[in-house]
Each structure stands twice: as structure tokens, then as C-alpha cells.
mmCIF file of C-alpha atoms in Angstrom:
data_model
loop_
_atom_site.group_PDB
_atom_site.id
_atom_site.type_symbol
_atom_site.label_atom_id
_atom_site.label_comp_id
_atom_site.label_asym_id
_atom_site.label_seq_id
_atom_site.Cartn_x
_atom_site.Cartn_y
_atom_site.Cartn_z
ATOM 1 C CA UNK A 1 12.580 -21.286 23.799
ATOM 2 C CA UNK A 2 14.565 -18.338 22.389
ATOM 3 C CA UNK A 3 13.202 -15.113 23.505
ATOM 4 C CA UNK A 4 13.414 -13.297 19.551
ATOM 5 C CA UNK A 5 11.224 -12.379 16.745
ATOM 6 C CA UNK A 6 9.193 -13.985 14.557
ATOM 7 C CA UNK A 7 10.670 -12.049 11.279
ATOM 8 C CA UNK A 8 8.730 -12.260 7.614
ATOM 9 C CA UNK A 9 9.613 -10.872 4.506
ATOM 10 C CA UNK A 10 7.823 -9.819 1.936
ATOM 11 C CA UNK A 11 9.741 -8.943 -1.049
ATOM 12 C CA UNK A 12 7.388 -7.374 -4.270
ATOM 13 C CA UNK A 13 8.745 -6.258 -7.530
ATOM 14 C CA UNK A 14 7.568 -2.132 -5.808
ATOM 15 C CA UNK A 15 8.294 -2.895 -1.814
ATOM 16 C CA UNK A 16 10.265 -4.748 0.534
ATOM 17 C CA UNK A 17 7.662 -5.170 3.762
ATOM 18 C CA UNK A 18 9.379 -6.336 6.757
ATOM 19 C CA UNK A 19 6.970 -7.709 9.976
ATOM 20 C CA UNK A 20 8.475 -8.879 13.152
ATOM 21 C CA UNK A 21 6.285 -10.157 15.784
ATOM 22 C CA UNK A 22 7.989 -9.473 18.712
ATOM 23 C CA UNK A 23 7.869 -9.449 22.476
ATOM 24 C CA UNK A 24 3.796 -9.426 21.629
ATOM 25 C CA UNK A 25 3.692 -6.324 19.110
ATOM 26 C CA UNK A 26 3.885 -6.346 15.551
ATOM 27 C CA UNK A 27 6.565 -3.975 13.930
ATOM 28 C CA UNK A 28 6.494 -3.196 10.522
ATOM 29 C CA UNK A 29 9.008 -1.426 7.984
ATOM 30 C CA UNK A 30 8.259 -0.741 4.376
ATOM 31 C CA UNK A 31 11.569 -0.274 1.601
ATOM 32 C CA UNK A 32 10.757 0.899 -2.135
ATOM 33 C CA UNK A 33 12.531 -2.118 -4.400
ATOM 34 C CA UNK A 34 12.933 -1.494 -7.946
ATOM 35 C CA UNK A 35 14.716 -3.496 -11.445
ATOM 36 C CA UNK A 36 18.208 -3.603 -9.492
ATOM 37 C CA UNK A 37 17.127 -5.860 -6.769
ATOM 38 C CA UNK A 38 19.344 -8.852 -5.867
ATOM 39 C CA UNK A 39 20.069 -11.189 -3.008
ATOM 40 C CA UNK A 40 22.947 -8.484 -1.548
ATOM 41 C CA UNK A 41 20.410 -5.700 -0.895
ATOM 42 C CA UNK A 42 17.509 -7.898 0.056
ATOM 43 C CA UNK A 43 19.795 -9.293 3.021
ATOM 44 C CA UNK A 44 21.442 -6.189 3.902
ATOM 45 C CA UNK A 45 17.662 -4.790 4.426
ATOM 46 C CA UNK A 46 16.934 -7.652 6.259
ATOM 47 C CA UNK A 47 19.730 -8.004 8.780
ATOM 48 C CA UNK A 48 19.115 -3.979 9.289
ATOM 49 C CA UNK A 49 15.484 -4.234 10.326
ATOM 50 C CA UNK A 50 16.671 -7.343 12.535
ATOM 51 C CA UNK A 51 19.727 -5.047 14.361
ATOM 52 C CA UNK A 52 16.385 -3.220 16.167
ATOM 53 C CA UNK A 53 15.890 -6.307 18.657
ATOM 54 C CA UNK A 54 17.298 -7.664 21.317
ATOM 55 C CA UNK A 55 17.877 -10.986 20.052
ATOM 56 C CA UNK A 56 18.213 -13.367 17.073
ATOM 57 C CA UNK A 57 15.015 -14.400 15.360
ATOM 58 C CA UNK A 58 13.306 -17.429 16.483
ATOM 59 C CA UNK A 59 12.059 -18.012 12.796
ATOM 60 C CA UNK A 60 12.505 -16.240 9.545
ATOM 61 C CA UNK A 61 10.298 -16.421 6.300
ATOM 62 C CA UNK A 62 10.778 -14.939 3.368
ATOM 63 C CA UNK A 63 8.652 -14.170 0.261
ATOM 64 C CA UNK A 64 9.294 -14.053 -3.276
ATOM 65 C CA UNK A 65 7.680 -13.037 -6.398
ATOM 66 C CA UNK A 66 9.861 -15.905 -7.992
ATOM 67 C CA UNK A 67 9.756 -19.797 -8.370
ATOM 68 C CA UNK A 68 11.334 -21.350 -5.246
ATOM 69 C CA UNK A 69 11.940 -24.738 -5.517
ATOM 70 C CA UNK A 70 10.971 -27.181 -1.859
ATOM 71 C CA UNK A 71 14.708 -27.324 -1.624
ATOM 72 C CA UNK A 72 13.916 -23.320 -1.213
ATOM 73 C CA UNK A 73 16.580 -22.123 -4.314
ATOM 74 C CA UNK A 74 14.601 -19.851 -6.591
ATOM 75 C CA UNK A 75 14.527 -21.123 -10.217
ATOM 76 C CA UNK A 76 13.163 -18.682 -12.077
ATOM 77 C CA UNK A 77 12.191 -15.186 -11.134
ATOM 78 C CA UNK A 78 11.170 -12.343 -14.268
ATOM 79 C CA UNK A 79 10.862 -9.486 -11.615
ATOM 80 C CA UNK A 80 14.496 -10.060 -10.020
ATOM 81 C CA UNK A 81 16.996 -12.187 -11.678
ATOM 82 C CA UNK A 82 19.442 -11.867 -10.364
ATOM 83 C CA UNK A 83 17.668 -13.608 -7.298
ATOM 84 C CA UNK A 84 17.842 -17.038 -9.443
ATOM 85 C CA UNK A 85 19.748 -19.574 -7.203
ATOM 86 C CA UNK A 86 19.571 -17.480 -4.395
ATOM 87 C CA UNK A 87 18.644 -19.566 -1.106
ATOM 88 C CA UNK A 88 17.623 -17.471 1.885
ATOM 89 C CA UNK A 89 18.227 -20.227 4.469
ATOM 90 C CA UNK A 90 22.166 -20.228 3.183
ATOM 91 C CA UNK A 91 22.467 -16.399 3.344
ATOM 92 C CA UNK A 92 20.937 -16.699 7.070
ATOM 93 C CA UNK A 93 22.251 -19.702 8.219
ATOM 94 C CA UNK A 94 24.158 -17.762 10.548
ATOM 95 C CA UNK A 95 21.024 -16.814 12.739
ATOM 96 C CA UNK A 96 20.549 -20.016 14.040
ATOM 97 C CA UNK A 97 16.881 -20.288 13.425
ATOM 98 C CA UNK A 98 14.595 -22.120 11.004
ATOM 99 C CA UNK A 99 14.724 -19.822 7.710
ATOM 100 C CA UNK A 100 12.422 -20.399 4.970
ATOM 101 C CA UNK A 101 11.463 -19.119 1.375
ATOM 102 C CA UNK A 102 8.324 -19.234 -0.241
ATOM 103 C CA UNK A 103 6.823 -18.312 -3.592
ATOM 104 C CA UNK A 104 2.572 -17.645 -3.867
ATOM 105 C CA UNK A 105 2.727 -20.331 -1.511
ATOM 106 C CA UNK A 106 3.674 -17.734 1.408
ATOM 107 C CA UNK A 107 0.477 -15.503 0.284
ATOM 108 C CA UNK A 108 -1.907 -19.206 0.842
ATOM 109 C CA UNK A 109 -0.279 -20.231 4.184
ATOM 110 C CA UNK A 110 -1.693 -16.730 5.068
ATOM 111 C CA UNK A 111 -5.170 -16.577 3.451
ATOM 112 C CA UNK A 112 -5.651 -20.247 4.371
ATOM 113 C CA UNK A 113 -4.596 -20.425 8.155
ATOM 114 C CA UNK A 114 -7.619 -20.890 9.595
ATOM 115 C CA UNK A 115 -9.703 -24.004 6.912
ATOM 116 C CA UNK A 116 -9.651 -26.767 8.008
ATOM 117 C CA UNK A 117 -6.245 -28.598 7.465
ATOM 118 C CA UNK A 118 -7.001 -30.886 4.743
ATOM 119 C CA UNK A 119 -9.099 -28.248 3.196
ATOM 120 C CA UNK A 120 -8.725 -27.826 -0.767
ATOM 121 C CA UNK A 121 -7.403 -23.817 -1.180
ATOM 122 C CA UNK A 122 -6.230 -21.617 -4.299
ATOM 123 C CA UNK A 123 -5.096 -18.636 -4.226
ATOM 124 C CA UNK A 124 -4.180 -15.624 -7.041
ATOM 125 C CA UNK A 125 -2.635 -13.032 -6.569
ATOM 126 C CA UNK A 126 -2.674 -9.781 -8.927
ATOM 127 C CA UNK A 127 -0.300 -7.088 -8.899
ATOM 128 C CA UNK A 128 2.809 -5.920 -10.848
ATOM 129 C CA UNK A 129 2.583 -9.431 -11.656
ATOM 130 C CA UNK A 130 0.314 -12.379 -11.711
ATOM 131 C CA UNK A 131 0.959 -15.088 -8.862
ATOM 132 C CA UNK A 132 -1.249 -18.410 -7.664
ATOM 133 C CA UNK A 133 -1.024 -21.312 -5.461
ATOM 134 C CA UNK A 134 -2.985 -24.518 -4.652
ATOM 135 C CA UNK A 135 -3.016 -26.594 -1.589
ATOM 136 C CA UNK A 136 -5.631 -30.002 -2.369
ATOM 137 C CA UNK A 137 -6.800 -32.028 0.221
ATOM 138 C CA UNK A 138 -4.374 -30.132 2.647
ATOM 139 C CA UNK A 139 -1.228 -30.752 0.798
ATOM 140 C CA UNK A 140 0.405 -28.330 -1.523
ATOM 141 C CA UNK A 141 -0.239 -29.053 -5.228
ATOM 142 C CA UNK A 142 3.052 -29.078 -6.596
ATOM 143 C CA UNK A 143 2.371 -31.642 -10.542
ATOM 144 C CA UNK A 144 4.920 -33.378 -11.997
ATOM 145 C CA UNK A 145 7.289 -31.106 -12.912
ATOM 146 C CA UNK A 146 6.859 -29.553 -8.926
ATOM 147 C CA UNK A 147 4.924 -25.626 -10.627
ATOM 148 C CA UNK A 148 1.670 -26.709 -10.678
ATOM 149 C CA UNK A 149 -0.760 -23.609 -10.164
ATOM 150 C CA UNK A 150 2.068 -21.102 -10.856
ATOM 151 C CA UNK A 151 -0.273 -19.445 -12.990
ATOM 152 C CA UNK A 152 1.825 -16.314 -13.720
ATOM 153 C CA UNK A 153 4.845 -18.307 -15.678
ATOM 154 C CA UNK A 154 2.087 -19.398 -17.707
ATOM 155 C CA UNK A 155 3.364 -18.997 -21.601
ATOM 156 C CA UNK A 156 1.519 -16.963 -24.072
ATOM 157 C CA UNK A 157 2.283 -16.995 -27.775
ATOM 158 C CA UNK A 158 2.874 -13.132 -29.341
ATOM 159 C CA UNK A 159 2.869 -12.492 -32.949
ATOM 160 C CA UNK A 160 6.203 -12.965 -34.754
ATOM 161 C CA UNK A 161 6.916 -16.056 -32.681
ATOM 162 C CA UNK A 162 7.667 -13.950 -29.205
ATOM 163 C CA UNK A 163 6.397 -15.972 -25.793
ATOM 164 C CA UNK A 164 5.767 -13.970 -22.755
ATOM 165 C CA UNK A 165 4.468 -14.694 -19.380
ATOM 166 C CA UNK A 166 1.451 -13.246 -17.221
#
């Protein structure tokens, strides 16, 4: 086994948190984000908390307040968009390690890590925005059209015909 980091990110519409477990302690960095967030910064920030170790990370995850597809390319994201098609395992394919993006989903495999496996499990999350994820029966609930329980792109009619989104 590869003697690196275990490396997540949490990117949120007011902070970038980076977490690396590594060599048995947990190191953390925190980066104000703001409306000009894209895919460039996000990765430069990345690969500069990752030049403090030693050696390449054994895994990376990374979360998003955005849709991400299970192919991990974010479809949709109101707090960044420039983020939309962005894939995180592409821009960090170069690492050599597993790399994976997550929506609300990251925030559940959290919460949820220790019920029982086939456990039914939702989660919301409330902050700048509004973010949820469902796991039934131990397997995340995706629905037909693969959002189910994104309940912050949920459409609200405005007066004067305007939709907007939790």
C-alpha cells in the first residue's frame, strides 16, 4: 500500500475545507471561496495543500454543493457554474489514486458510516443553500431521472412567471 494521505475536499459556496488524514493525524486547512469560484482555483488549492506531504494521496474525495452525476461530471451547480462539466477524477488523474466527487451524497456517507449497511438514511443539509440525500435499503436513492432527494433544485413558482430553487 502507498504510504500517502487520505485527502477530502469540501468545497461550500463561503469555504474551501481541506482534511488529510495522514501518517495517523488529521490536518486541516480552511480557504474563503466566493461567486468567482471555478474548477482552476479549486485545483490549484488542492494540489497546494497536497505539496505539504511526502507523498501522493492514496485516495481523494471531493465535495460539491452541485449535482454530480455517478459518472462524477457535475450537471448543474447555482453556487459555482462555472464548475458545470467539471470532473475532479480528470483534473487529478495524474495522482494515481482513486479520485472521487460527490454531491449531498458526501455529507450522508459521513453522517451514515456507522448504520447498519442496508440501513434506510436521509440527510439535509442547510446552509447558504439547501442540500439532501437518501440512501434506502443501503443503496443510494438516485429515481428515474438519477436526482432523487436533491431537495435544494427543487422548483418554486414566483409571481410574474419567475422559477427559483431552494
Amino acid at each position: 500500500m502507498r504510504d500517502g494521505s487520505r485527502v477530502g475536499a469540501d468545497v461550500g459556496a463561503t469555504k474551501l475545507l481541506l482534511v488529510a488524514l495522514h501518517r495517523g493525524r488529521r490536518e486541516l486547512h480552511r480557504v474563503p471561496t466566493g461567486p468567482g469560484t471555478g474548477p482552476e482555483w479549486i485545483e490549484r488549492k488542492i494540489r497546494s495543500f497536497l505539496a505539504r506531504f511526502d507523498a501522493p494521496p492514496t485516495a481523494l474525495g471531493v465535495a460539491l454543493p452541485c449535482l454530480v452525476d455517478t459518472g462524477g461530471i457535475v450537471t448543474g451547480c447555482d453556487t459555482f457554474p462555472r464548475l458545470e462539466g467539471w470532473r475532479a477524477d480528470v483534473a487529478f488523474a495524474d495522482l494515481g489514486c482513486p479520485v472521487r466527487a460527490l454531491d449531498a451524497d458526501a455529507a450522508l456517507v459521513e453522517e451514515a458510516h456507522d448504520v447498519a449497511p442496508d440501513a434506510t438514511v436521509a440527510l439535509v443539509t442547510a446552509g447558504t443553500w439547501i442540500g439532501a440525500a437518501v440512501r434506502a435499503n443501503g443503496a443510494p436513492l438516485r429515481g428515474a431521472r438519477g436526482w432523487a432527494g436533491e431537495f435544494g433544485f427543487a422548483p418554486i413558482a414566483l409571481e410574474g412567471g419567475r422559477v427559483a430553487r431552494l
